Coordinates of C-alpha atoms in Angstrom, one line a residue:
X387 CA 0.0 0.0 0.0
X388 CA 1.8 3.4 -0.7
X389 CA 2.1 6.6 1.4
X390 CA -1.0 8.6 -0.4
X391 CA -3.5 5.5 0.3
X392 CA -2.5 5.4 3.7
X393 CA -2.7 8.9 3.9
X394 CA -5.9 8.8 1.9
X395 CA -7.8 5.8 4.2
X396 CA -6.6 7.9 7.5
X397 CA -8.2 11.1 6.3
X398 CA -11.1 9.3 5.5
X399 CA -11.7 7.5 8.5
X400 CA -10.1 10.4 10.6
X401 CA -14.2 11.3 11.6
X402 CA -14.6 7.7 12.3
X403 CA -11.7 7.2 14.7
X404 CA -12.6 10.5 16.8
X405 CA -16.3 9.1 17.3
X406 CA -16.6 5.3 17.3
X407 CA -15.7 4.6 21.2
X408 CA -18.5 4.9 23.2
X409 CA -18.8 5.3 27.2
X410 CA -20.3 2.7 29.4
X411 CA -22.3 5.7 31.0
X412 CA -24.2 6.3 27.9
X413 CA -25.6 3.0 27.2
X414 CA -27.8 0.4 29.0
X415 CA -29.1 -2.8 28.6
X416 CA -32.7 -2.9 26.8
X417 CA -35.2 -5.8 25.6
X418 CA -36.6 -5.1 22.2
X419 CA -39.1 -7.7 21.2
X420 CA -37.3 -10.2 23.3
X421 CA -34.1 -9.3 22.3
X422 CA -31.2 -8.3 24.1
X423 CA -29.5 -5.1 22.8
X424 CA -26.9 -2.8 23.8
X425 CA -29.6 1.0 24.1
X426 CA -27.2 4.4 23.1
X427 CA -28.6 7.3 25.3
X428 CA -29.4 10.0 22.1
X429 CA -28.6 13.0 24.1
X430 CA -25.2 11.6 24.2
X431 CA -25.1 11.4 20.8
X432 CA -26.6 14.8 20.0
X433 CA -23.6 16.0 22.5
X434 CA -21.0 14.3 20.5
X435 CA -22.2 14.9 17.0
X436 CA -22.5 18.9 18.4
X437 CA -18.6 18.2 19.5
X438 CA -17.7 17.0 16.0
X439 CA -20.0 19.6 13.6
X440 CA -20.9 22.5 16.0
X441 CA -24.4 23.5 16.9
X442 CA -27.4 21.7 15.8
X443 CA -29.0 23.7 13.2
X444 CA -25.6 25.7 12.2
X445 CA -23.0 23.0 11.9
X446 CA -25.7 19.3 11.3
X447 CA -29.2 19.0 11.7
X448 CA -31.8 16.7 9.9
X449 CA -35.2 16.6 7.8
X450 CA -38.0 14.5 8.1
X451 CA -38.5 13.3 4.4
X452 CA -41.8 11.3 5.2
X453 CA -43.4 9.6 8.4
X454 CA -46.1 7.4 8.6
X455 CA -48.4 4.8 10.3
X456 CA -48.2 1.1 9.0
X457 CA -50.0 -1.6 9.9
X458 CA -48.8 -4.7 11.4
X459 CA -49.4 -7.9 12.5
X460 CA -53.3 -8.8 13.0
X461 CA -54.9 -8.3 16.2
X462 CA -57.6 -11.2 16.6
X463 CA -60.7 -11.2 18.9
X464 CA -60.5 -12.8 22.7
X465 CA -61.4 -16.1 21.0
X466 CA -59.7 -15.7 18.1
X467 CA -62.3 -16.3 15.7
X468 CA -62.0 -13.3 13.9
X469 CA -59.8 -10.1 13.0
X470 CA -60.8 -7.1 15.1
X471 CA -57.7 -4.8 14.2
X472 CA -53.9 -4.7 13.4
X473 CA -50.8 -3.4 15.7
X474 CA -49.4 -0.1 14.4
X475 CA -45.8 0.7 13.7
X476 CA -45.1 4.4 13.6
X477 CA -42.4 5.0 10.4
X478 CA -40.5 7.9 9.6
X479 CA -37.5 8.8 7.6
X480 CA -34.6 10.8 7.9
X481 CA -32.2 12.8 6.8
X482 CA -29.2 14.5 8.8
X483 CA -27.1 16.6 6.9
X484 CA -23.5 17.7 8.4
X485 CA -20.6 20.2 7.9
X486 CA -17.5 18.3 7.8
X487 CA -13.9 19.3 6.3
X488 CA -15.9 22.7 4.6
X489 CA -18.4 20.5 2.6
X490 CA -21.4 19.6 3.8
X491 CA -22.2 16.0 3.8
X492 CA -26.3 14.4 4.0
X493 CA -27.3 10.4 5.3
X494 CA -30.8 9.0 5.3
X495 CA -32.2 6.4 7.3
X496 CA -35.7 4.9 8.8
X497 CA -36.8 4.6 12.5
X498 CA -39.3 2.3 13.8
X499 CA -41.4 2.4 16.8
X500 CA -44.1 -0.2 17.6
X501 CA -47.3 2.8 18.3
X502 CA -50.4 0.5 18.8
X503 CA -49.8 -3.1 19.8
X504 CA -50.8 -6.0 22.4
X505 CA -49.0 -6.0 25.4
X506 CA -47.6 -9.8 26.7
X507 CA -50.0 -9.5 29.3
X508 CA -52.6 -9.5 26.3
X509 CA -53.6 -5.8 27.2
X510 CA -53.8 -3.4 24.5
X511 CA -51.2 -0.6 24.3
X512 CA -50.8 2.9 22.9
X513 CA -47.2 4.8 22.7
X514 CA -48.0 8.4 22.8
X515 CA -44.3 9.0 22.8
X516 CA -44.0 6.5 19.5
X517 CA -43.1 9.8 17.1
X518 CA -40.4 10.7 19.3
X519 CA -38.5 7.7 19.6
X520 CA -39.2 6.6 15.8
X521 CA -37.0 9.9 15.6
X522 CA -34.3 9.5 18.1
X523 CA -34.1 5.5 16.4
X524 CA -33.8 7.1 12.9
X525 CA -30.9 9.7 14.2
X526 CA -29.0 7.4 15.8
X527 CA -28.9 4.9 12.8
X528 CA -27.6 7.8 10.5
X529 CA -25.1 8.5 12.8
X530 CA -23.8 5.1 13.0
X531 CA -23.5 5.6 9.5
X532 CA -20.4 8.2 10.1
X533 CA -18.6 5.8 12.9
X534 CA -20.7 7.4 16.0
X535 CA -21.2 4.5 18.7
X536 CA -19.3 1.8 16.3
X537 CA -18.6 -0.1 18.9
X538 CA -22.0 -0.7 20.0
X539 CA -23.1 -1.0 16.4
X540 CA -20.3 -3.5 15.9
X541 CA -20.9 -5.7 18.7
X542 CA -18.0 -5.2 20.9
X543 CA -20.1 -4.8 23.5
X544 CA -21.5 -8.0 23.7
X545 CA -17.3 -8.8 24.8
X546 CA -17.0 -8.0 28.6
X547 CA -13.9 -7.1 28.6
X548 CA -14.2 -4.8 25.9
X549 CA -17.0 -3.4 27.8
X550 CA -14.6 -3.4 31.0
X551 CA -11.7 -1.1 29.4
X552 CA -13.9 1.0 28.5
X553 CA -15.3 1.5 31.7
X554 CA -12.1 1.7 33.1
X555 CA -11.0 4.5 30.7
X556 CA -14.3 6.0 32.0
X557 CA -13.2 6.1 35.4
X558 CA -9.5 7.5 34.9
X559 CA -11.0 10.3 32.7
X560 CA -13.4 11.4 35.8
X561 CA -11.2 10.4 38.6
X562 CA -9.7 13.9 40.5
X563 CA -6.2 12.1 40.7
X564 CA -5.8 10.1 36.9
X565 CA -2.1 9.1 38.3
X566 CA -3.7 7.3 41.2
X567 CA -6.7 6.0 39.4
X568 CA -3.8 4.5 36.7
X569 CA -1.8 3.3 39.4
X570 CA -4.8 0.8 41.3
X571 CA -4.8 -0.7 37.9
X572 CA -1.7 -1.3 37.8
X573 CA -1.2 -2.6 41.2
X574 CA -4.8 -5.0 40.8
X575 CA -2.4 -5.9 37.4
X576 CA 0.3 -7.3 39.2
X577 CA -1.6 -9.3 41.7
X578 CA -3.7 -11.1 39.1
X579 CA -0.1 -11.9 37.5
X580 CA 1.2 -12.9 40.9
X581 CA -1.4 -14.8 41.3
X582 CA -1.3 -17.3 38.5
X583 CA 2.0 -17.4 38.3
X584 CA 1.4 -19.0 41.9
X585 CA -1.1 -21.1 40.4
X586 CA 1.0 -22.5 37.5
X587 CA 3.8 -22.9 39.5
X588 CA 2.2 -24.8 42.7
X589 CA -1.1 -25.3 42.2
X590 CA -2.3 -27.5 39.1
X591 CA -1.6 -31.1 39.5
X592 CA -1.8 -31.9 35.3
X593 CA 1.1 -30.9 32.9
X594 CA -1.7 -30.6 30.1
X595 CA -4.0 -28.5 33.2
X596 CA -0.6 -26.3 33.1
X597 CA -0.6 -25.8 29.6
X598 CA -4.2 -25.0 29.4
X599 CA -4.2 -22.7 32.4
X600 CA -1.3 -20.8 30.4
X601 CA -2.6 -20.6 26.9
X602 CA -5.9 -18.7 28.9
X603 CA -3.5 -16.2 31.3
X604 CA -1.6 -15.3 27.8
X605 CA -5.2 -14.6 25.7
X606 CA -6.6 -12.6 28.6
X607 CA -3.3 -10.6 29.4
X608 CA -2.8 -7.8 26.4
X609 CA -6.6 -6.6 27.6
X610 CA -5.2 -6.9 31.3
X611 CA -2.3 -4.9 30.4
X612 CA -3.9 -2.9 28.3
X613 CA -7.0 -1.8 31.4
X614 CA -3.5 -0.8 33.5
X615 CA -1.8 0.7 30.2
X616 CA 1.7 -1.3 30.6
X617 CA 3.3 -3.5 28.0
X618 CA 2.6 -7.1 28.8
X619 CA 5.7 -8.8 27.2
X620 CA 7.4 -9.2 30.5
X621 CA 4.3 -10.1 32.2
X622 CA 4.0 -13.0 29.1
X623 CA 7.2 -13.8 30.1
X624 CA 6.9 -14.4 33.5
X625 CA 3.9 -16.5 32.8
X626 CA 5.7 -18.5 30.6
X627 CA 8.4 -19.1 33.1
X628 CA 6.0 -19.9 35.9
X629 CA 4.5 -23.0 33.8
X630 CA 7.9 -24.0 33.4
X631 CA 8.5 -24.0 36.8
X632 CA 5.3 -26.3 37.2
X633 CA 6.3 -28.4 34.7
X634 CA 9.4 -29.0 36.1
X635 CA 8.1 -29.5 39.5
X636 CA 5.8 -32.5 38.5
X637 CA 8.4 -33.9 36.3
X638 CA 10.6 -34.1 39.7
X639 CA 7.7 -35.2 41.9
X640 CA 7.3 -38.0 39.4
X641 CA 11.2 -38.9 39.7
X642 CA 10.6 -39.1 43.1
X643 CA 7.9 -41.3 43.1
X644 CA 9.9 -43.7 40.5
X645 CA 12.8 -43.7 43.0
X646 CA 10.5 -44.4 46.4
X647 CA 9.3 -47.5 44.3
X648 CA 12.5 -48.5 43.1
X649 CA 13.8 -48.5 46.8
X650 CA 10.7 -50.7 47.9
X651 CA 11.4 -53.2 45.3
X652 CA 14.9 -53.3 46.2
X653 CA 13.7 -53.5 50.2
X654 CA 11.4 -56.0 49.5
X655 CA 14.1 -58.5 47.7
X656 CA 16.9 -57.6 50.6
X657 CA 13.8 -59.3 52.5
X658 CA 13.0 -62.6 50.7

């Protein structure tokens, strides 16, 4: 790849890099039709985006380019022999326009909100609020578009400890003393090395255990390192050299237990 592509690609994602990391803070668990998503508060987003562009109306804003009611699944009468209605999704779409780099830039996308529909408890159920979240649904999806939140669109926050450096970055960014915040990381870093290179050394009675234990240690340390921002090479290292050190250990218990044997043979023929 030359020097202008590269230069080219980080330009182009240069928006994209300053927006896609999202704080714990701002999002919560939500159920959505029985499924479990990842929920971006919007005023975080409108916060953000006003970061990025400048105020809404001057520097982005959107357009509603068409909203409307559509009908939905059938709603059948208490015994069910006939069709007495139909749920009600409330539709809109649209279109957020930006300033970015001195030209102005425009993305277009639909939100969905279910307005008249029966409840699991078999109630009926009208969202008064259905136009409003239709549009916060519709902005947030056209920001996504432009790298806001990509994380959460992406899925890393389905990874826990994805989910836990970012909350840790969180708390070093509001802590009054950021030294000392970094520093209890780094110190809860340590211990959790101590402590399994205690465990790989003393503690597992299975070569293959040792190995397994190890290979798990090394694929969770570059995020443990990275939550405490040190390099983890010596950590790896030191790891490494502690399964070793188990290895070795049961390789000599087991010479040990060859030799006690071998002496009890020998005792029991001095004794025939």
């Amino acid at each position: 790849m030359s020097d202008q592509t590269e230069k080219q690609e980080s330009t182009h994602l240069a928006l994209w890099e300053r927006v896609k990391t999202t704080p714990p803070s701002a999002t919560k668990n939500a159920n959505i039709n029985g499924q479990k998503i990842t929920s971006i508060d919007t005023m975080h987003l409108i916060h953000l985006a006003t970061a990025q562009f400048g105020p809404m109306g001057i520097g982005w804003g959107y357009e509603i380019e068409d909203e409307r009611i559509d009908e939905g699944a059938p709603i059948f009468s208490p015994k069910g022999e006939s069709i007495i209605g139909h749920e009600l999704t409330h539709t809109i779409k649209l279109s957020l326009w930006y300033k970015w780099g001195g030209e102005k830039g425009q993305v277009s996308q639909f939100g969905h909100t279910r307005y008249v529909y029966k409840t699991s408890k078999g109630t009926f159920m009208t969202d008064n609020e259905a136009p409003k979240k239709s549009l916060s649904d519709a902005m947030k999806k056209c920001l996504s578009l432009l790298g806001f939140a990509a994380d959460v669109f992406t899925g890393l926050f389905d990874d826990n400890t994805y989910v836990q450096a970012r909350r840790t970055e969180e708390s070093i960014s509001k802590a009054d003393d950021a030294e000392a915040e970094i520093q209890k990381y780094r110190d809860e870093f340590t211990d959790w090395v101590n402590r399994h290179r205690e465990m790989l050394r003393n503690k597992i009675p299975y070569k293959r255990s040792i190995k397994l234990a190890l290979d798990q240690a090394l694929a969770r340390l570059p995020d443990k390192a990275s939550l405490a921002r040190v390099e983890h090479g010596r950590a790896a290292q030191q790891l490494k050299d502690a399964a070793q050190e188990g290895f070795d250990r049961l390789d000599q218990k087991r010479q040990e237990a060859q030799q006690d044997q071998h002496s009890e043979q020998v005792e029991e023929q001095e004794n025939v």
